[in-house]
CSV table of C-alpha atoms in Angstrom, one decimal:
chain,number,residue,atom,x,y,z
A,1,UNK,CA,-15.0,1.0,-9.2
A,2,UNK,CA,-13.2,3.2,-6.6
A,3,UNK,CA,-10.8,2.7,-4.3
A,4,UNK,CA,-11.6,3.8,-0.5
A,5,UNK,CA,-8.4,3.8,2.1
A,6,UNK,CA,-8.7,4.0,6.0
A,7,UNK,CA,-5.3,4.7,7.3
A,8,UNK,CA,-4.6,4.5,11.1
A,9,UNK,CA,-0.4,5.8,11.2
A,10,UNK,CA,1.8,7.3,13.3
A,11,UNK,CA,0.4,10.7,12.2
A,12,UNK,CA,-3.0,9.9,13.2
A,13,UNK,CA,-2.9,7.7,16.0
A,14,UNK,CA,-1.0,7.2,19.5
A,15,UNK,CA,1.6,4.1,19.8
A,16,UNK,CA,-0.8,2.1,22.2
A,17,UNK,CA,-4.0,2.0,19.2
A,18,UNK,CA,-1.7,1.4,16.9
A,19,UNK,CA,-0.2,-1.7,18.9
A,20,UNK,CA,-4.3,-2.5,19.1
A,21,UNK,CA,-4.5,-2.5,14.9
A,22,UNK,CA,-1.6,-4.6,14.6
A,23,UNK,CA,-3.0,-7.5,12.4
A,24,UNK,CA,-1.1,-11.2,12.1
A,25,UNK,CA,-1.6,-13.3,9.2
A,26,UNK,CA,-4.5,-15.0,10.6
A,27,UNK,CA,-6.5,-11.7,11.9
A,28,UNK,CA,-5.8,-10.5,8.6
A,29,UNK,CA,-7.6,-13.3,6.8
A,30,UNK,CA,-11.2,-12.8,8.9
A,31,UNK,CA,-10.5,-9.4,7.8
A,32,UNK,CA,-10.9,-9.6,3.9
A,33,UNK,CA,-12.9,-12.3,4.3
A,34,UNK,CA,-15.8,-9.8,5.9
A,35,UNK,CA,-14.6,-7.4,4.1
A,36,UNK,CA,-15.7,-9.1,1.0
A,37,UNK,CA,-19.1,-10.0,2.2
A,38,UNK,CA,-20.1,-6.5,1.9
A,39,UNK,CA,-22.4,-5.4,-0.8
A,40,UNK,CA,-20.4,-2.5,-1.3
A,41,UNK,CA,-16.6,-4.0,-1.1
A,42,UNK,CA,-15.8,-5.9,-4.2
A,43,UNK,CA,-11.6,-6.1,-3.5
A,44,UNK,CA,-9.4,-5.6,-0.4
A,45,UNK,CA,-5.8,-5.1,0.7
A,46,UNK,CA,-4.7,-5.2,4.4
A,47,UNK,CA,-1.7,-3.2,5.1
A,48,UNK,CA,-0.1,-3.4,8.8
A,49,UNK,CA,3.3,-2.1,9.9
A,50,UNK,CA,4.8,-1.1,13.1
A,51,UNK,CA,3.9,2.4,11.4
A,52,UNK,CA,0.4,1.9,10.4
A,53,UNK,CA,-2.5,-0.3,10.1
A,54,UNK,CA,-4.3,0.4,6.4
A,55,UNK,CA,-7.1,-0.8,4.6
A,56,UNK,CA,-7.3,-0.7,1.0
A,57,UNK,CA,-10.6,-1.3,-1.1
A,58,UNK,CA,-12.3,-1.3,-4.2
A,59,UNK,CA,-16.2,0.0,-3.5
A,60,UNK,CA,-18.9,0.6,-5.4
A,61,UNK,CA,-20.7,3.5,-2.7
A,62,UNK,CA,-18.3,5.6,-0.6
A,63,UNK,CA,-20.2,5.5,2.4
A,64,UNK,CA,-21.1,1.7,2.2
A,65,UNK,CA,-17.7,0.8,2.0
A,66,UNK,CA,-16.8,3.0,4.5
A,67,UNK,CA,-19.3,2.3,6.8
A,68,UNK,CA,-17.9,-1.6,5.9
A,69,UNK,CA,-14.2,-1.0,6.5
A,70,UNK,CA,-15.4,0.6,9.7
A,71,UNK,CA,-17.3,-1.9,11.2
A,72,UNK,CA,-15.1,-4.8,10.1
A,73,UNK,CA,-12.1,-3.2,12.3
A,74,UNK,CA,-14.7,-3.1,15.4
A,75,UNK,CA,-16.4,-6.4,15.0
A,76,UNK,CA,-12.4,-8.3,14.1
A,77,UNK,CA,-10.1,-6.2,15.8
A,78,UNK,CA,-12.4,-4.5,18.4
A,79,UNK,CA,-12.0,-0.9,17.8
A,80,UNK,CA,-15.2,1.0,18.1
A,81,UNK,CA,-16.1,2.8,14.9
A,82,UNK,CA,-16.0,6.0,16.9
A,83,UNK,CA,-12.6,5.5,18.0
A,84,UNK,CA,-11.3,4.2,14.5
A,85,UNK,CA,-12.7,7.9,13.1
A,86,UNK,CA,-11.1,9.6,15.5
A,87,UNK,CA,-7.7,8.3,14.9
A,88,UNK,CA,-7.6,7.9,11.1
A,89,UNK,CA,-7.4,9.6,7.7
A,90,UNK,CA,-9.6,8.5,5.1
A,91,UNK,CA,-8.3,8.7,1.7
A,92,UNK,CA,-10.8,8.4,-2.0
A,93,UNK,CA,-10.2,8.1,-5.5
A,94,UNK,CA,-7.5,10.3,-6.5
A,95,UNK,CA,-6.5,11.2,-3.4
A,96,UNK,CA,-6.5,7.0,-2.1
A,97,UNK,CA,-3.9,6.6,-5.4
A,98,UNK,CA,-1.6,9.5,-4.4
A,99,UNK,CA,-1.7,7.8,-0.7
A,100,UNK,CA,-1.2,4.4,-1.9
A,101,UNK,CA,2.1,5.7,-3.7
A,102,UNK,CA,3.5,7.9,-0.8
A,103,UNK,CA,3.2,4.9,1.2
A,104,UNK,CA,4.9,2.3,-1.0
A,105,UNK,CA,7.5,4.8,-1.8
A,106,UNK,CA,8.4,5.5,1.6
A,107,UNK,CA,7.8,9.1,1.6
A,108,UNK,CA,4.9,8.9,4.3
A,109,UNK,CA,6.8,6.1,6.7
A,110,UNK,CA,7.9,7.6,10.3
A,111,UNK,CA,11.6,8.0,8.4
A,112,UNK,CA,10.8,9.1,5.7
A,113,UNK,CA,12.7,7.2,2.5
A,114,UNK,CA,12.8,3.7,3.9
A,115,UNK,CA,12.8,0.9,2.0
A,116,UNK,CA,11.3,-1.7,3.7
A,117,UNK,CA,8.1,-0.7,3.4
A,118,UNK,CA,7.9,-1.8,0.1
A,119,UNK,CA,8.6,-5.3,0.9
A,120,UNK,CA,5.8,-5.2,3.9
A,121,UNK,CA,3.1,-3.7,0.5
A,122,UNK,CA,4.3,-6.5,-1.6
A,123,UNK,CA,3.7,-9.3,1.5
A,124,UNK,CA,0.3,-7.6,1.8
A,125,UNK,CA,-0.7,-7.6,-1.5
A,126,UNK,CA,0.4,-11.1,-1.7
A,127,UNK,CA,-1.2,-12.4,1.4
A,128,UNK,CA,-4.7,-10.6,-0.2
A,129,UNK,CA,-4.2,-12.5,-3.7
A,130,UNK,CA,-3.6,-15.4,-2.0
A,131,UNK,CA,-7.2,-15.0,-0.2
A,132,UNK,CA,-9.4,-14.5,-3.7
A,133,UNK,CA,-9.4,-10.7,-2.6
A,134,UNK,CA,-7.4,-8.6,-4.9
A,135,UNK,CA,-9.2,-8.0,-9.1
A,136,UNK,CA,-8.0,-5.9,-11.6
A,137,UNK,CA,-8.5,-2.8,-9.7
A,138,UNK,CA,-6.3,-3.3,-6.9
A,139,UNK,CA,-4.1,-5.1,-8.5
A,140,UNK,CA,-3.4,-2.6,-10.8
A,141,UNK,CA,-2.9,0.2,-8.3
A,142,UNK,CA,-0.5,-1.5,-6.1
A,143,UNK,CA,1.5,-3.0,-8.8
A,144,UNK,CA,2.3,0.7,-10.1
A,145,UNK,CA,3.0,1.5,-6.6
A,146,UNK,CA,6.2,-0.9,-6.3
A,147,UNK,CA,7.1,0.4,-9.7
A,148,UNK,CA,7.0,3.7,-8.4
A,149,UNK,CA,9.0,3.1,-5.0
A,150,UNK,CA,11.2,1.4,-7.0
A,151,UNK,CA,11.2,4.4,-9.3
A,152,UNK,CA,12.1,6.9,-5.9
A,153,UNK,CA,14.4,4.4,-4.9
A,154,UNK,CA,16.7,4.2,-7.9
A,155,UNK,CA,16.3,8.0,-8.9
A,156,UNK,CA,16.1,9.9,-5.8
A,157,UNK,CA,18.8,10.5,-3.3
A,158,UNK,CA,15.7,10.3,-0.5
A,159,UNK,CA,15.8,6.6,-2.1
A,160,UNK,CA,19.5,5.9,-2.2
A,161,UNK,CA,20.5,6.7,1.6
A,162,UNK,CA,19.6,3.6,3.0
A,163,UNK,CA,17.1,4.9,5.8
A,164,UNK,CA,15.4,2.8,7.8
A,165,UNK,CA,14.4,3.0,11.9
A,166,UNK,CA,17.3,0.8,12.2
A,167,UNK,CA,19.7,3.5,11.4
A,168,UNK,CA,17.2,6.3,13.0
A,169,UNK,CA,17.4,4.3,16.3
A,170,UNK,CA,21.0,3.8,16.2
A,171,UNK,CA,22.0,7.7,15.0
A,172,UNK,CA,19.7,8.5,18.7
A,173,UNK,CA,21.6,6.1,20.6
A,174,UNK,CA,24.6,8.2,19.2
A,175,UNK,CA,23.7,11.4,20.1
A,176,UNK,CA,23.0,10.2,23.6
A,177,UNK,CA,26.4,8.9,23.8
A,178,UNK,CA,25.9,5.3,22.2
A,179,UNK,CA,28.1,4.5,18.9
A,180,UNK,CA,27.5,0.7,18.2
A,181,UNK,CA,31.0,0.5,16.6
A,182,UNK,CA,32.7,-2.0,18.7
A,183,UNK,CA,30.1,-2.9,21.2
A,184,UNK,CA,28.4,-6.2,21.9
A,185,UNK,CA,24.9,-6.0,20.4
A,186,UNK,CA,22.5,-8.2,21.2
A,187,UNK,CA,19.1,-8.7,18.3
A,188,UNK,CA,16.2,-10.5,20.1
A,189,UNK,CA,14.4,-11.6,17.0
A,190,UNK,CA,14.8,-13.2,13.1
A,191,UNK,CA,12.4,-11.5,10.7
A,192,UNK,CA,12.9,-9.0,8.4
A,193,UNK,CA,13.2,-6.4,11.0
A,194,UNK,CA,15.9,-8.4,12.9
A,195,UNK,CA,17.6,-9.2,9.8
A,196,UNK,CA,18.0,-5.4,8.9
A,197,UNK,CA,19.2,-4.6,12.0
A,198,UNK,CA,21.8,-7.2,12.7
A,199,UNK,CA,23.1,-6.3,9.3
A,200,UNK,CA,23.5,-2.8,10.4
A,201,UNK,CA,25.0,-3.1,13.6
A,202,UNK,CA,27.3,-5.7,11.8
A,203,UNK,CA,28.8,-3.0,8.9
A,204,UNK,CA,29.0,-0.7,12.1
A,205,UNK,CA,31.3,-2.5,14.1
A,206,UNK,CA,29.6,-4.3,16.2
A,207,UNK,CA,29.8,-8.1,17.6
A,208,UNK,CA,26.2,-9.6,16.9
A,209,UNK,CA,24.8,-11.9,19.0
A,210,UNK,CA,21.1,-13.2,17.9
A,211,UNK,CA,18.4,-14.9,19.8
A,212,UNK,CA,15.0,-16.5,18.7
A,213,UNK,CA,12.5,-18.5,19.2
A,214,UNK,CA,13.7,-20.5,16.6
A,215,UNK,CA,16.9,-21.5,16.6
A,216,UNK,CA,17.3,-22.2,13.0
A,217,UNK,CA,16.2,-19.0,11.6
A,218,UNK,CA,18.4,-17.2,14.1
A,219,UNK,CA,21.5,-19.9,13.0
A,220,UNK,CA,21.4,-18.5,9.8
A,221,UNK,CA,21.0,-14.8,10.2
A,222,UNK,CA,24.3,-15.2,12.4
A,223,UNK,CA,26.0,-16.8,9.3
A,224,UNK,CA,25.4,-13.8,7.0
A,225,UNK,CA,27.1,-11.5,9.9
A,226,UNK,CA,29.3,-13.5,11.0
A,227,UNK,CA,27.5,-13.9,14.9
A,228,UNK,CA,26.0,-16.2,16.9
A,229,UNK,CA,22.9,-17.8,17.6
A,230,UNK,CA,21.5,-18.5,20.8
A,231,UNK,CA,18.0,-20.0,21.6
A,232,UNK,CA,15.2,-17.8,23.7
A,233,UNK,CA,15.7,-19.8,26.6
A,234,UNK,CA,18.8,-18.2,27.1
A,235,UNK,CA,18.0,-14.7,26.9
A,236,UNK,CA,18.8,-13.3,30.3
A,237,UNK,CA,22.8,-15.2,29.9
A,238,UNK,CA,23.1,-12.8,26.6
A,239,UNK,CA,21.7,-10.2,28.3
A,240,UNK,CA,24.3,-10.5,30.5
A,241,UNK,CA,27.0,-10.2,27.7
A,242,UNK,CA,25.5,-7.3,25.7
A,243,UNK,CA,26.4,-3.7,25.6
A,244,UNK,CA,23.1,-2.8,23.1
A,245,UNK,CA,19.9,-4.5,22.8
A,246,UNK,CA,17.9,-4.4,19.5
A,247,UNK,CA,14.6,-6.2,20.0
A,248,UNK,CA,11.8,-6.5,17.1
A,249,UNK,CA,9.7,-9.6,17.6
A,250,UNK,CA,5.8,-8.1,18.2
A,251,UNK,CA,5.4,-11.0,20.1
A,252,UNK,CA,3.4,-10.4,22.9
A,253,UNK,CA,5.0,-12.9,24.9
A,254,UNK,CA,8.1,-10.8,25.5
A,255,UNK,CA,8.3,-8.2,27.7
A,256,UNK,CA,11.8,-6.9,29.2
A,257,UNK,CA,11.3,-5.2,32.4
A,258,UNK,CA,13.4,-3.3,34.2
A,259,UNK,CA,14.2,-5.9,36.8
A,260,UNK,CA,15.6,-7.9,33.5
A,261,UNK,CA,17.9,-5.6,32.4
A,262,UNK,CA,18.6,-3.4,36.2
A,263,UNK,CA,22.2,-6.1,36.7
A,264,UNK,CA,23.1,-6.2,32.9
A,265,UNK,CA,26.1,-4.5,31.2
A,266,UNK,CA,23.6,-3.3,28.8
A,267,UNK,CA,23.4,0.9,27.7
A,268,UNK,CA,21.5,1.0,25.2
A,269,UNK,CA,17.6,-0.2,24.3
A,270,UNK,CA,16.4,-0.4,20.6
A,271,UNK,CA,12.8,-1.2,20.7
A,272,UNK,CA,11.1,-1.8,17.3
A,273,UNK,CA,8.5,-4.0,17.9
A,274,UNK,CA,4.6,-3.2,18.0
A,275,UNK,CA,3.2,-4.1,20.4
A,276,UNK,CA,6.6,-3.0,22.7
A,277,UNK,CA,8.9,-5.5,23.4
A,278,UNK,CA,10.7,-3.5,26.7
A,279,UNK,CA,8.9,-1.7,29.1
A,280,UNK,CA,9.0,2.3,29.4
A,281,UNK,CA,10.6,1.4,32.6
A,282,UNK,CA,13.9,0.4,31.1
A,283,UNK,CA,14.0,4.0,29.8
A,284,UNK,CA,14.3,5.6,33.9
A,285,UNK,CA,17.1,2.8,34.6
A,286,UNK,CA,20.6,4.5,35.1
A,287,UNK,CA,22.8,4.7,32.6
A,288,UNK,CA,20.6,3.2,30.3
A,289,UNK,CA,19.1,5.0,27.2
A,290,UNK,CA,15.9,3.6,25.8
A,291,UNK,CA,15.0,4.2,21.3
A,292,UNK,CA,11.3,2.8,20.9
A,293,UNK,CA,8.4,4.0,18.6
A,294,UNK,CA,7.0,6.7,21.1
A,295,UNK,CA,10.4,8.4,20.9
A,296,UNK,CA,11.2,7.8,17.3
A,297,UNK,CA,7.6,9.5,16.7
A,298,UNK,CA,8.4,12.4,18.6
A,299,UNK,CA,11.6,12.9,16.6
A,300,UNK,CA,9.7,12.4,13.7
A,301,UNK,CA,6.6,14.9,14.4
A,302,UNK,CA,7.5,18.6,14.9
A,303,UNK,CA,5.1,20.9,17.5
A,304,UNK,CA,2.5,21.1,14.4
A,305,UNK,CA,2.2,17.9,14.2
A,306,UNK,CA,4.1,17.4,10.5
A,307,UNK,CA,7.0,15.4,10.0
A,308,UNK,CA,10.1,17.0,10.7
A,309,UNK,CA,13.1,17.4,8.3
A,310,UNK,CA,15.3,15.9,11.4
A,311,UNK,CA,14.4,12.1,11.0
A,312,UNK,CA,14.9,10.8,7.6
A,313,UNK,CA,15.4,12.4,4.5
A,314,UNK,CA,15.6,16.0,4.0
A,315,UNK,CA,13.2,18.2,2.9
A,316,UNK,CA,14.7,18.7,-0.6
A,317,UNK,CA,15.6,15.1,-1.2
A,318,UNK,CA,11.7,14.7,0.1
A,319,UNK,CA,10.4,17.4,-2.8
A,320,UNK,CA,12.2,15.5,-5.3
A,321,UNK,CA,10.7,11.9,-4.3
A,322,UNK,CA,7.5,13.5,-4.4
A,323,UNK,CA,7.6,15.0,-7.5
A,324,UNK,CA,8.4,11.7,-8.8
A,325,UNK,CA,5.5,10.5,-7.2
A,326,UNK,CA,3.3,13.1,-8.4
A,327,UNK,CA,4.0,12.4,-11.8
A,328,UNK,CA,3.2,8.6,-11.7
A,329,UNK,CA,0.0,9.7,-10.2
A,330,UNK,CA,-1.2,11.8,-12.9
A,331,UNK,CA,0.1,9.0,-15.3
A,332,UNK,CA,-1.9,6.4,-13.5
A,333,UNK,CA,-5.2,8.7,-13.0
A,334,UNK,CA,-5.0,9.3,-16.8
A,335,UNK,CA,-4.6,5.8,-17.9
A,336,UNK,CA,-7.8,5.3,-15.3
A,337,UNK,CA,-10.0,7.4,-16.5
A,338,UNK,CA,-9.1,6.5,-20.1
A,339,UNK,CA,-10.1,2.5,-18.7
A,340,UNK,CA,-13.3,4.2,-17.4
A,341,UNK,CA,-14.5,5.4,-20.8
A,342,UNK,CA,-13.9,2.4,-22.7
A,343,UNK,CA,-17.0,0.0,-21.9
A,344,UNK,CA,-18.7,3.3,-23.4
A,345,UNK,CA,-16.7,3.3,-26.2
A,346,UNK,CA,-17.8,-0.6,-27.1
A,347,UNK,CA,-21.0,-0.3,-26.0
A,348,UNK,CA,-21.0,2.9,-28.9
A,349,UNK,CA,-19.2,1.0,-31.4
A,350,UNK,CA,-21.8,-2.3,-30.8
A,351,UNK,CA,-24.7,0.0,-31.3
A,352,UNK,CA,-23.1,1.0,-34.6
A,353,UNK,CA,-22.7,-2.4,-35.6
A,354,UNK,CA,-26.0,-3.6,-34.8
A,355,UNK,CA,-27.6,-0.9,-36.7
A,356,UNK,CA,-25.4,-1.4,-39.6
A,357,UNK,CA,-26.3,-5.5,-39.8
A,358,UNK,CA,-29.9,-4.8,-39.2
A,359,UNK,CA,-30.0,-2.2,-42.8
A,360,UNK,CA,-27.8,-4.5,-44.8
A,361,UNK,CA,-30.2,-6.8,-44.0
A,362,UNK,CA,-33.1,-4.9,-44.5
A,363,UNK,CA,-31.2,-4.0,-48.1
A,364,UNK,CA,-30.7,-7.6,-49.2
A,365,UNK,CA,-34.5,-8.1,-48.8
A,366,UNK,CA,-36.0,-5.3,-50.8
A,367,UNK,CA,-32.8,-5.8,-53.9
A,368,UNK,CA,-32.6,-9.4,-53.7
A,369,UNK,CA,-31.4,-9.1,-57.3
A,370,UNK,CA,-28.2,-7.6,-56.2
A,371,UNK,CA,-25.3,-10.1,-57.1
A,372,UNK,CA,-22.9,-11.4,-54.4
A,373,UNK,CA,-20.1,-8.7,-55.6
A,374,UNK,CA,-22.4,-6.0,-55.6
A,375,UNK,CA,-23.2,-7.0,-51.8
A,376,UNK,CA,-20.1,-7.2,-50.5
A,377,UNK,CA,-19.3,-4.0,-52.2
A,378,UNK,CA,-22.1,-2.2,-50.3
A,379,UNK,CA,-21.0,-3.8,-47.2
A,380,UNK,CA,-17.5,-2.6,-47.5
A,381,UNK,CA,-18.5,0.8,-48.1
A,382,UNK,CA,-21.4,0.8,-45.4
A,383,UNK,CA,-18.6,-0.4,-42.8
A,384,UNK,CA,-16.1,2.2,-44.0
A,385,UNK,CA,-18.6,5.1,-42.9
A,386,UNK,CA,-19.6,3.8,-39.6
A,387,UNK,CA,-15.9,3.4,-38.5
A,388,UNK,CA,-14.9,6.9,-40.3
A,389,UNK,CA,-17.9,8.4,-38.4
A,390,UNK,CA,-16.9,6.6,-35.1
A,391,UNK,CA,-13.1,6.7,-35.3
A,392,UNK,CA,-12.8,10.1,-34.0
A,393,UNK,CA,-15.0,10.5,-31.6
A,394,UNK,CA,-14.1,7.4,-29.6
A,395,UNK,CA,-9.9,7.9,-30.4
A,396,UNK,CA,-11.3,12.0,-28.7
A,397,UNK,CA,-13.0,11.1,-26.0
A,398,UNK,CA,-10.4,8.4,-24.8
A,399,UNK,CA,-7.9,11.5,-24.4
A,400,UNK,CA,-10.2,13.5,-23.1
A,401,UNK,CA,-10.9,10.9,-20.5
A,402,UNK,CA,-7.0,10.7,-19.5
A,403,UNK,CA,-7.2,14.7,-18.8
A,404,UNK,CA,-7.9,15.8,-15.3
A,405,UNK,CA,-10.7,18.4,-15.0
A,406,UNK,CA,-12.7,17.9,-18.0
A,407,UNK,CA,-16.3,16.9,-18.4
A,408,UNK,CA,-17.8,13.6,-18.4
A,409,UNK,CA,-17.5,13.1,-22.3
A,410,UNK,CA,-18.0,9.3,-21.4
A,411,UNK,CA,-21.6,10.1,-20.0
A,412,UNK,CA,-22.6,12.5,-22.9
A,413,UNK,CA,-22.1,9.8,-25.1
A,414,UNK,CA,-24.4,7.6,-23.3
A,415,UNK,CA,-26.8,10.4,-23.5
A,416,UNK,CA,-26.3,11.4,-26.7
A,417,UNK,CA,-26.3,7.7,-28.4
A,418,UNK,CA,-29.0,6.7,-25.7
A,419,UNK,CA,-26.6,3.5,-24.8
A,420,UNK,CA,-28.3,0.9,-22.8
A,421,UNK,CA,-26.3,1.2,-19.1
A,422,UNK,CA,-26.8,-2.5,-18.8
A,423,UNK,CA,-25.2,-3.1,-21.9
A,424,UNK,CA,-22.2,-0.6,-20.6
A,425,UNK,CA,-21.9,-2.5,-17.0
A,426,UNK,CA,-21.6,-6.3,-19.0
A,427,UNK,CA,-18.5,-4.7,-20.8
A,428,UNK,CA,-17.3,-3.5,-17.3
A,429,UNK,CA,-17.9,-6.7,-15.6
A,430,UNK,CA,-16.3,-8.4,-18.4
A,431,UNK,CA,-12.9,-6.7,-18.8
């Protein structure tokens, strides 16, 4: 099985498709639910961020599963297929691994070294176990990936700075003039997003005020910084008391134009959310500066269109994460490829056994005179040579397997031994 990733990011793909991509719970359901009805799809993991919109499979033809991730995203999401190409970066096999770990680890996120992507991978792969759609394959592969971010995170100093776009947004606002520290911030918003950023603001300085939807949720974020909560409904009286706003709520219900915010004491505009939560408009208002994803992108990319060593962690801190990375990759590939060879390996070692039973047999027949010791002796011994003549080729070719670059000692075997291939895909199905 091999694993086919369609990425859609903030280095493929403008702001506005990517607001298109973003997938709720719900969207993400009828997703890996057609997903799955493909012949050529067998697993499936939905990834989407206000960075990127992924899809993670397990395929059995690369262009069938292609071809099936493509035209999921235009029948579901309604994305043509020649738009979806156009803006995304297909990743296979080895290279879909490597991806997979960047990702997780934060080292391909819009600042790079975050952490909270990993959380968003682990509600992803969660929400795809909890609809049948995740087997051993990528299971496996995303489980070592929040080993491995964990792994960056603990070992790295890209890991250990505590980057996020909460502090990217607020280290703009400062060098436009803006230092939170003692200000009146107001979060619009109670998710994990919201949560980060009123605990930020908070060990800066500044007085949090939080409004949601939900009261409750926003009662207890307030708690843990020592703010208040108010309710939705009274958005435009906190606006009215706030020196920053911080908004992060995706909901495309909320929408602060400029006429909202044109008789407000407010300075400063983080806007996290995709789709936007504030206008561009706000942005041309005087005296107000305006942080969203468009600008945090720009930061991000330089003029070639790579990401830049000014937002996030440093190109050294960067090289070390990744060779980190690297590494796990090459583990993970090797312990793959090792997987690969072993339905071979019993389908070899059954052969071997069936032959063996059928002569003993045969031998019992023509020396039926042989006592019950002498039987078991021959037995003994026969057994002995077929697992000395086995033992090292099978213990060889599983370490061969784990090395990149070498032939396909798995399929010379197959050749060699003439192993039945439906015998070999049983085992696979099986494991």
């Amino acid at each position: 099985m091999s694993i086919l990733v369609v990425s859609v990011s903030h280095k493929t793909a403008p702001m506005d498709l990517l607001a298109r991509l973003t997938l709720p719970a719900d969207v993400t359901s009828k997703v890996l639910s057609s997903l799955l009805s493909s012949e050529h799809v067998d697993e499936a993991v939905v990834l989407s961020t206000c960075n990127r919109t992924e899809l993670y499979a397990a395929v059995t033809r690369f262009h069938g599963g292609l071809q099936a991730l493509t035209e999921t995203v235009e029948q579901i999401v309604g994305i043509s297929v020649e738009t979806l190409q156009d803006n995304c970066a297909v990743f296979y096999d080895e290279a879909a691994v490597s991806h997979c770990f960047s990702v997780t680890s934060g080292l391909d996120s819009m600042v790079r070294g975050e952490h909270q992507i990993l959380g968003q991978v682990r509600q992803s792969l969660n929400h795809a176990q909890s609809e049948g759609a995740v087997g051993t394959t990528l299971n496996a592969l995303f489980q070592q990936a929040l080993r491995v971010a964990k792994r960056v995170q603990t070992e790295t100093a890209a890991g250990t700075a505590g980057r996020s776009l909460v502090t990217a947004s607020l280290a703009e606002l400062a060098d436009r003039g803006i230092d939170v520290g003692g200000l009146r911030a107001l979060v619009v918003g109670a998710g994990s997003m919201a949560a980060l950023a009123a605990h930020t603001l908070d060990d800066r300085g500044a007085a949090v005020t939080l409004v949601n939807r939900t009261l409750e949720k926003a009662d207890r974020l307030a708690d843990a910084v020592g703010g208040r909560a108010r309710p939705l409904e009274e958005l435009t009286d906190a606006l009215d008391h706030a020196d920053v706003v911080v908004t992060c709520t995706g909901a495309r219900g909320l929408r602060l134009t400029a006429d909202d915010l044109r008789h407000t004491p407010v300075r400063g505009v983080v806007d996290l959310a995709l789709p936007a939560d504030v206008a561009d408009e706000v942005g041309e208002l005087p005296g107000v500066e305006l942080v969203n994803l468009d600008v945090l992108a720009r930061i991000a990319h330089d003029e070639s269109g790579g990401i830049a060593d000014g937002l996030g962690a440093g190109a050294g801190e960067i090289a070390e994460a990744e060779a980190v990375v690297a590494e796990e990759v090459k583990d993970f590939l090797g312990l793959r490829r090792a997987a690969a060879v072993a339905p071979t390996v019993v389908a070899l070692r059954s052969m071997a056994q069936d032959v063996m039973t059928a002569e003993l047999a045969r031998l019992n027949a023509r020396l039926p005179y042989l006592g019950d010791k002498e039987r078991e002796e021959i037995q003994t011994a026969v057994r002995r040579v077929v697992e000395k003549l086995l033992h090292q080729p099978t213990v060889r070719v599983k370490q061969l397997a784990a090395m990149p670059d070498t032939p396909d000692y798995a399929a010379a075997l197959r050749e060699l031994f003439a192993l039945d291939s439906a015998a070999i895909e049983a085992v696979s199905q099986s494991r």
